[in-house]
Structures are given as structure tokens and as C-alpha cells.
CSV table of C-alpha atoms in Angstrom, one decimal:
chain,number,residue,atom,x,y,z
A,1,UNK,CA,0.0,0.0,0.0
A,2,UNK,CA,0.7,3.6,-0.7
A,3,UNK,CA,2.1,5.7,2.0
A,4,UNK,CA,0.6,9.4,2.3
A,5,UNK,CA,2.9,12.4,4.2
A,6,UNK,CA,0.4,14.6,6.3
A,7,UNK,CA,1.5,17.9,8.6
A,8,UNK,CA,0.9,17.0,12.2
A,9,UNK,CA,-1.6,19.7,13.1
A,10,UNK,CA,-3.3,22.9,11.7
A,11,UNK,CA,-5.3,25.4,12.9
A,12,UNK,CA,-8.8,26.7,11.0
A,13,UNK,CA,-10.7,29.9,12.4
A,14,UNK,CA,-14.3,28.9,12.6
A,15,UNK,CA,-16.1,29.6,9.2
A,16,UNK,CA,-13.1,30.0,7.1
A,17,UNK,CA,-12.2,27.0,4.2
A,18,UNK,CA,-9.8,24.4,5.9
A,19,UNK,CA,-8.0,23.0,3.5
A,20,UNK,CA,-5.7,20.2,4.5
A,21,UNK,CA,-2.6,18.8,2.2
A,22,UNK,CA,-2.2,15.0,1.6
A,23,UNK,CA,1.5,13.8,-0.2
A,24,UNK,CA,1.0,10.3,-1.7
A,25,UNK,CA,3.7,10.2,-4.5
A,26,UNK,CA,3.8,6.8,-4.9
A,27,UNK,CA,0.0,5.8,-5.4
A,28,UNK,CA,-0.5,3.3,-7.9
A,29,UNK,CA,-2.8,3.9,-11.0
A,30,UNK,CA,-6.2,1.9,-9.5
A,31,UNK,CA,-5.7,3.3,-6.0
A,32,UNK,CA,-7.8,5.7,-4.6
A,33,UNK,CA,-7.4,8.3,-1.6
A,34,UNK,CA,-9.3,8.1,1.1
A,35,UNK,CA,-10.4,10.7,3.8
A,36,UNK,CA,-11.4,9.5,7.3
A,37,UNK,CA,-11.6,11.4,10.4
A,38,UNK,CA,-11.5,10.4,14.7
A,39,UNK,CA,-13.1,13.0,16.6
A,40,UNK,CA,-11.8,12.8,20.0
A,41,UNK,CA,-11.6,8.9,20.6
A,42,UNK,CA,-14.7,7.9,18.4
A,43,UNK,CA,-14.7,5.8,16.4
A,44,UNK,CA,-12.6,7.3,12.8
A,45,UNK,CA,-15.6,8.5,10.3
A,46,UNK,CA,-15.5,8.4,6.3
A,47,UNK,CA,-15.6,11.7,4.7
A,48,UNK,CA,-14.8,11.3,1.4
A,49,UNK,CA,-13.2,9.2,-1.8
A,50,UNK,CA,-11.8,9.6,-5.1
A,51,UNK,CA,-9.4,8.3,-7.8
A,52,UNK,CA,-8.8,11.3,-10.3
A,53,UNK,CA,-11.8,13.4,-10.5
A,54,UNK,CA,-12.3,16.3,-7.8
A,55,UNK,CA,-15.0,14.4,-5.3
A,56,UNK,CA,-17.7,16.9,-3.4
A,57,UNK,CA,-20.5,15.7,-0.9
A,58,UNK,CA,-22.0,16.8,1.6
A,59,UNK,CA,-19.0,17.0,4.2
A,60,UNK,CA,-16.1,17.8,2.0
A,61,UNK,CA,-14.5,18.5,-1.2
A,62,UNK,CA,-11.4,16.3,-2.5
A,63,UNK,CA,-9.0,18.0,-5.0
A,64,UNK,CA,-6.5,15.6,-6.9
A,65,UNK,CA,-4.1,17.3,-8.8
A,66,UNK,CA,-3.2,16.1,-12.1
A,67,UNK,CA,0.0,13.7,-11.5
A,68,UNK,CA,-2.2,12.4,-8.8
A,69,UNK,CA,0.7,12.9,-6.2
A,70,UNK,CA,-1.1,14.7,-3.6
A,71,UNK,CA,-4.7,15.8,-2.8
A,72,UNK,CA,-6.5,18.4,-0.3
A,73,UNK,CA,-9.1,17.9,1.4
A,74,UNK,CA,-11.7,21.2,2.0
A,75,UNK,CA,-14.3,21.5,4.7
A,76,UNK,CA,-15.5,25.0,3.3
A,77,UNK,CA,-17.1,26.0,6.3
A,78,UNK,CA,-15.6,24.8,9.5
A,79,UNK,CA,-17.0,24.5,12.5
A,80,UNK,CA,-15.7,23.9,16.3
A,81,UNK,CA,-17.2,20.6,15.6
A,82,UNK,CA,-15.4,19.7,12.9
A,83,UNK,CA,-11.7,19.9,15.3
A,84,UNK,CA,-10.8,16.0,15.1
A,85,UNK,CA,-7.8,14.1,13.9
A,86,UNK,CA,-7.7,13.6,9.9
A,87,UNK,CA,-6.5,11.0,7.7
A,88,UNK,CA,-5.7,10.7,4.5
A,89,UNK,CA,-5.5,7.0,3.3
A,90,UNK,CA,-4.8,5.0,-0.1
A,91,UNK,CA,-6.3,2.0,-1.0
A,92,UNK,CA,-6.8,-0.7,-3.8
A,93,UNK,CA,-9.8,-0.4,-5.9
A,94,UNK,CA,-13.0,0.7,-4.5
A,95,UNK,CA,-15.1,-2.3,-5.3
A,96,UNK,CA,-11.9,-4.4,-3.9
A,97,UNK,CA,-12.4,-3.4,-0.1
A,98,UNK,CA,-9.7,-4.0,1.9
A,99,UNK,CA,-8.2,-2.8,5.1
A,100,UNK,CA,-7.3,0.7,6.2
A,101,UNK,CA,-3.6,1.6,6.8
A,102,UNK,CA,-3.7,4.4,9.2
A,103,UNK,CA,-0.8,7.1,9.4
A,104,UNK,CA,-0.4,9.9,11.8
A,105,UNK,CA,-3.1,12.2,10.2
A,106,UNK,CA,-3.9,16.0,10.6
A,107,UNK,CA,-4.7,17.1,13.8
A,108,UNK,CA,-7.3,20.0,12.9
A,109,UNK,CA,-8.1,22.7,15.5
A,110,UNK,CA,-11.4,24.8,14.9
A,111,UNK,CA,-11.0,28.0,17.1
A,112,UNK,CA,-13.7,30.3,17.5
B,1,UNK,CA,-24.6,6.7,14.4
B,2,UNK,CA,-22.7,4.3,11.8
B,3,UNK,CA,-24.9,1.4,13.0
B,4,UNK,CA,-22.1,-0.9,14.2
B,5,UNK,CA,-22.2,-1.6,17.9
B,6,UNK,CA,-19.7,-3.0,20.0
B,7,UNK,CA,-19.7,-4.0,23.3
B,8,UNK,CA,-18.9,-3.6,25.6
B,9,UNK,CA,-17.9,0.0,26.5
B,10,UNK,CA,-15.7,-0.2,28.9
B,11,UNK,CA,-13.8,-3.2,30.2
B,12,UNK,CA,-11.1,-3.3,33.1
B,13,UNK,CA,-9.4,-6.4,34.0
B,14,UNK,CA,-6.0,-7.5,34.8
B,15,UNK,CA,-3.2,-8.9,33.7
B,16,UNK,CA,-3.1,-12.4,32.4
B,17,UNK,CA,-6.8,-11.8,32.0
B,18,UNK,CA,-9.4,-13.5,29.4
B,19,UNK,CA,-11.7,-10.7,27.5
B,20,UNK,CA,-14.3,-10.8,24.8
B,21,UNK,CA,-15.2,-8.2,22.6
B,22,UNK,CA,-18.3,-8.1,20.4
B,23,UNK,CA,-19.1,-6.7,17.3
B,24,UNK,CA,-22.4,-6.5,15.7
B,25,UNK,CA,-21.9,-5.1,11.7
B,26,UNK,CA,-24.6,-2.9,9.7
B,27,UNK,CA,-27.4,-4.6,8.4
B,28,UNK,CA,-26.7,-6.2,4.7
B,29,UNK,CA,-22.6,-6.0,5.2
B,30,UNK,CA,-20.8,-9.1,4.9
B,31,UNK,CA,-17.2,-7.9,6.3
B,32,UNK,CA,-16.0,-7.1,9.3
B,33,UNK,CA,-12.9,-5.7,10.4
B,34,UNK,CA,-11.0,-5.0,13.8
B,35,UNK,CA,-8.7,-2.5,14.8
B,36,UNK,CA,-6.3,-1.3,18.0
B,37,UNK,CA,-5.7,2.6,18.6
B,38,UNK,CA,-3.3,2.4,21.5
B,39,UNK,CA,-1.5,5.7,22.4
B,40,UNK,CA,1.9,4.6,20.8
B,41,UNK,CA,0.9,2.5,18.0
B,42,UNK,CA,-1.9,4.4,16.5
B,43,UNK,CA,-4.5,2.7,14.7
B,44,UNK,CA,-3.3,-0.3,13.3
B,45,UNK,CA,-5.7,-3.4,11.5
B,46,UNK,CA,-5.7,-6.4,13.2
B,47,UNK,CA,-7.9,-8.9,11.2
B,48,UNK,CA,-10.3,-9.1,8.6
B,49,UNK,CA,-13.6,-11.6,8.2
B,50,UNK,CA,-15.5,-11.8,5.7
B,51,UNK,CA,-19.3,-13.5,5.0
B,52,UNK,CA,-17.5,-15.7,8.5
B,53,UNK,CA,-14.4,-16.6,6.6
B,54,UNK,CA,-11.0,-15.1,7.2
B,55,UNK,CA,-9.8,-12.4,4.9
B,56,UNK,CA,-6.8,-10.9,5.7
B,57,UNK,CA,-4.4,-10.6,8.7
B,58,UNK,CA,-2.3,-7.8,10.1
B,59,UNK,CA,-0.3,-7.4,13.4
B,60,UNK,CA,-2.5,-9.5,15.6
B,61,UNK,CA,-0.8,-11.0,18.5
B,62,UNK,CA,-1.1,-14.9,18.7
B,63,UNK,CA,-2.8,-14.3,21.7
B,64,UNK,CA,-5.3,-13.0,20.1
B,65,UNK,CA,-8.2,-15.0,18.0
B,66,UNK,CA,-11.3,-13.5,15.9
B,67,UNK,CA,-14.0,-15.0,14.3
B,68,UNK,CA,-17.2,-14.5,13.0
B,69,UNK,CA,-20.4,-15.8,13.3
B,70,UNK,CA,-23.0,-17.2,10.8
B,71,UNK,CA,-25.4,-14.4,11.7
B,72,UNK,CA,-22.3,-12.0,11.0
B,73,UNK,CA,-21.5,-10.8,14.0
B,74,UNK,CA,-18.1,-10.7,14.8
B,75,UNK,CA,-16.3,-11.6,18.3
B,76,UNK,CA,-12.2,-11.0,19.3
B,77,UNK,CA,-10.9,-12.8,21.9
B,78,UNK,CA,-7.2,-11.5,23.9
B,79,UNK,CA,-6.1,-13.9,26.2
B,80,UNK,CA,-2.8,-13.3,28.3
B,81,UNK,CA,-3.7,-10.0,29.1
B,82,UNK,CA,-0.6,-7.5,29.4
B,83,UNK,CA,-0.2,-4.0,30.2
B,84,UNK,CA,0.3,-3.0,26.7
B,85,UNK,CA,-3.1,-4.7,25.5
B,86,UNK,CA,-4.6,-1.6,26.8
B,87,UNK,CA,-6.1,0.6,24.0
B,88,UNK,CA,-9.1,1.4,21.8
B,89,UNK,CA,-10.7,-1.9,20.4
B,90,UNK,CA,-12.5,-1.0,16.9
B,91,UNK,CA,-14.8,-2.8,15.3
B,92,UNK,CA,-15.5,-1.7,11.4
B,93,UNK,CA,-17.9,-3.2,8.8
B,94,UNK,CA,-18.4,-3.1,5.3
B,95,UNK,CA,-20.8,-4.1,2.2
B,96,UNK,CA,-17.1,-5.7,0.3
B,97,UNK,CA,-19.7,-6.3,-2.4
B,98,UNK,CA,-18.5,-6.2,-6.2
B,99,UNK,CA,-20.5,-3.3,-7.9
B,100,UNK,CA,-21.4,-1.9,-4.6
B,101,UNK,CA,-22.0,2.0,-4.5
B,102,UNK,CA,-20.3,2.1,-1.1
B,103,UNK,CA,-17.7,0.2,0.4
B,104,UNK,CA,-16.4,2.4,2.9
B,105,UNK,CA,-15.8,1.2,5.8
B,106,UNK,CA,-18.4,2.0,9.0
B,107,UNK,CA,-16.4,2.4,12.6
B,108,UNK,CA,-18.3,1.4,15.8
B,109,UNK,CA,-18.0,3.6,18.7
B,110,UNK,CA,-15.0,1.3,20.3
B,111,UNK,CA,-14.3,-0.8,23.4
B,112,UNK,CA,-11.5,0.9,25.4
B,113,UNK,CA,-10.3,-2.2,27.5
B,114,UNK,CA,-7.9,-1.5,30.2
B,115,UNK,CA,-5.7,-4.2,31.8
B,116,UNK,CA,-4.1,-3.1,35.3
């Protein structure tokens, strides 16, 4: 599997865009990024996926650059409640499953 | 709510110990997986079943065993308890179906087991 490179921590001012980086230069042409996040000690939740395209739902945008190298993740309005621990993840093919390596992730604070 | 539970919450025990930790996965998905968030280690993948077979394996101790049940839930057993055993149990499920519009995998809430 892939490795991804993510800055330890970042700070957001409530309402403002947080965009947070992702490195994975050595993703493989049918892996995809993942974005999960762990707020507090929950359980980690599943924001968003995508292979190539730029990926928006309700929670978040992904941006994939071109060389598919490195992505960021956008929460375009954050809120306190969105401060949690963020990870950026690549895996095999969607329909393929498979487990989830975890790295260190982002930890994201929300201050009012 | 993801719809996984686990249980139990909370368990305390001590060292050398026997422990059980259940899993129950969303309704309709087939695989489960579990995972140990210990302050040091992170989160790291344990074990994988799928539709009661096993899938895949990670760092999972010999001490510790999985399996899962015919009505797909899921149980991990740690015998042998140590001091470094104690962390964040996860329990995670998904659909793993071919042509399925999500596989993502749903987290339960966790089992933070303590052994003193």
C-alpha cells in the first residue's frame, strides 16, 4: 500500500475553508485516496473518496491534482465541531475493499 | 450513528486476563474488520472476516483470535492479558460487495479495555 505524508496539526478559524494537504507520490494507477476522520476517541468516520476526479458531498471536497501525487481535502465552512484528527489514506480499488492503513493524520483545530 | 455496535464499552481487567469483545456489523454488510488505537501505535488493522471466513491478517498477536459468526457478527478474543493490550478496540464493517455504490468502511463507537 501507498504511503501518504500529512502535517501533524493545523489550525482553522471557525467559518473560514480548511484545506488540509495529503502527499502520496507513490499511489498506484487503480488506488484511490481516502479521507477518514477520529473525533476525540470515536470511532474514525469516512468523509470522502476519489481516484482522479475532484470528489464533493455533503461533508467535504477532495482535489486531486493532475500527477495524482497529492490531494486536499476542503471543509469550506468549518465549525468547532469539525476539530478532530484527519487521515488521509490510499487503498486498492473501490469495489476491492480491503483494510485501512492508518498514518499519523492531521490534527485539525477549529478556534472560534 | 454508523450502526455498528460494539460491546462492551468499557472493560477493566487484569493482567493475564481472558476478555471478549463483540461486534455486531450494519445490516446487509458481509465484512468485518478490527482495529487497535493504542496511544503509541496508532491505529493499526488487526484482522479481517469476511461472510465468517478469514480475509486478511495484520499485526494480531497470537494471543489474540477472531471469528465470525453465521449471523455475522463478529467476536475477538485476547487472552494473556498484558499492560500493553490496553487501548481502543475497533470494530468496522463493510458491504465488500462487487459493484457496490459504497464500500467504505463504517467504525463502531469502540471498546477501550484497560488491563491493570
Amino acid at each position: 500500500d501507498a504511503k501518504t505524508t500529512q502535517p501533524p496539526s493545523m489550525d482553522c478559524a471557525e467559518g473560514r475553508a480548511a484545506n488540509l494537504p495529503c502527499n502520496h507520490s507513490t499511489i498506484s494507477g487503480n488506488e484511490y485516496v481516502y479521507w477518514y476522520r477520529q473525533i476525540h476517541s470515536q470511532g474514525p468516520q469516512y468523509i470522502i473518496h476519489g481516484l482522479k476526479n475532484n470528489e464533493t458531498n455533503e461533508m467535504a471536497s477532495l482535489i486531486i491534482t493532475e500527477d495524482r501525487k497529492s490531494s486536499t481535502l476542503i471543509l469550506p465552512h468549518a465549525t468547532l465541531r469539525d476539530t478532530a484528527v484527519y487521515y488521509c489514506i490510499v487503498r486498492g480499488p473501490y469495489n476491492q475493499g480491503g483494510k485501512l492503513i492508518f498514518g499519523q493524520g492531521t490534527e485539525l483545530s477549529v478556534k472560534p | 450513528d454508523s450502526g455498528v455496535t460494539q460491546t462492551p464499552k468499557h472493560l477493566i481487567t487484569a493482567t493475564g486476563q481472558r476478555v471478549t469483545l463483540r461486534c455486531s456489523p450494519r445490516s446487509g454488510d458481509l465484512s468485518v474488520y478490527w482495529y487497535q488505537q493504542s496511544l503509541d501505535q496508532g491505529l493499526q488493522f488487526l484482522i479481517q472476516y469476511y461472510n465468517g471466513e478469514e480475509r486478511a491478517k495484520g499485526n494480531i498477536l497470537e494471543r489474540f483470535s477472531a471469528q465470525q459468526f453465521p449471523d455475522l457478527h463478529s467476536e475477538l478474543n485476547l487472552s494473556s492479558l498484558e499492560l500493553g493490550d490496553s487501548a481502543l478496540y475497533f470494530c468496522a464493517s463493510s458491504v465488500e460487495a462487487s459493484g457496490a455504490k459504497h464500500n467504505e468502511q463504517f467504525f463502531g463507537p469502540g471498546t477501550r479495555l484497560t488491563v491493570l
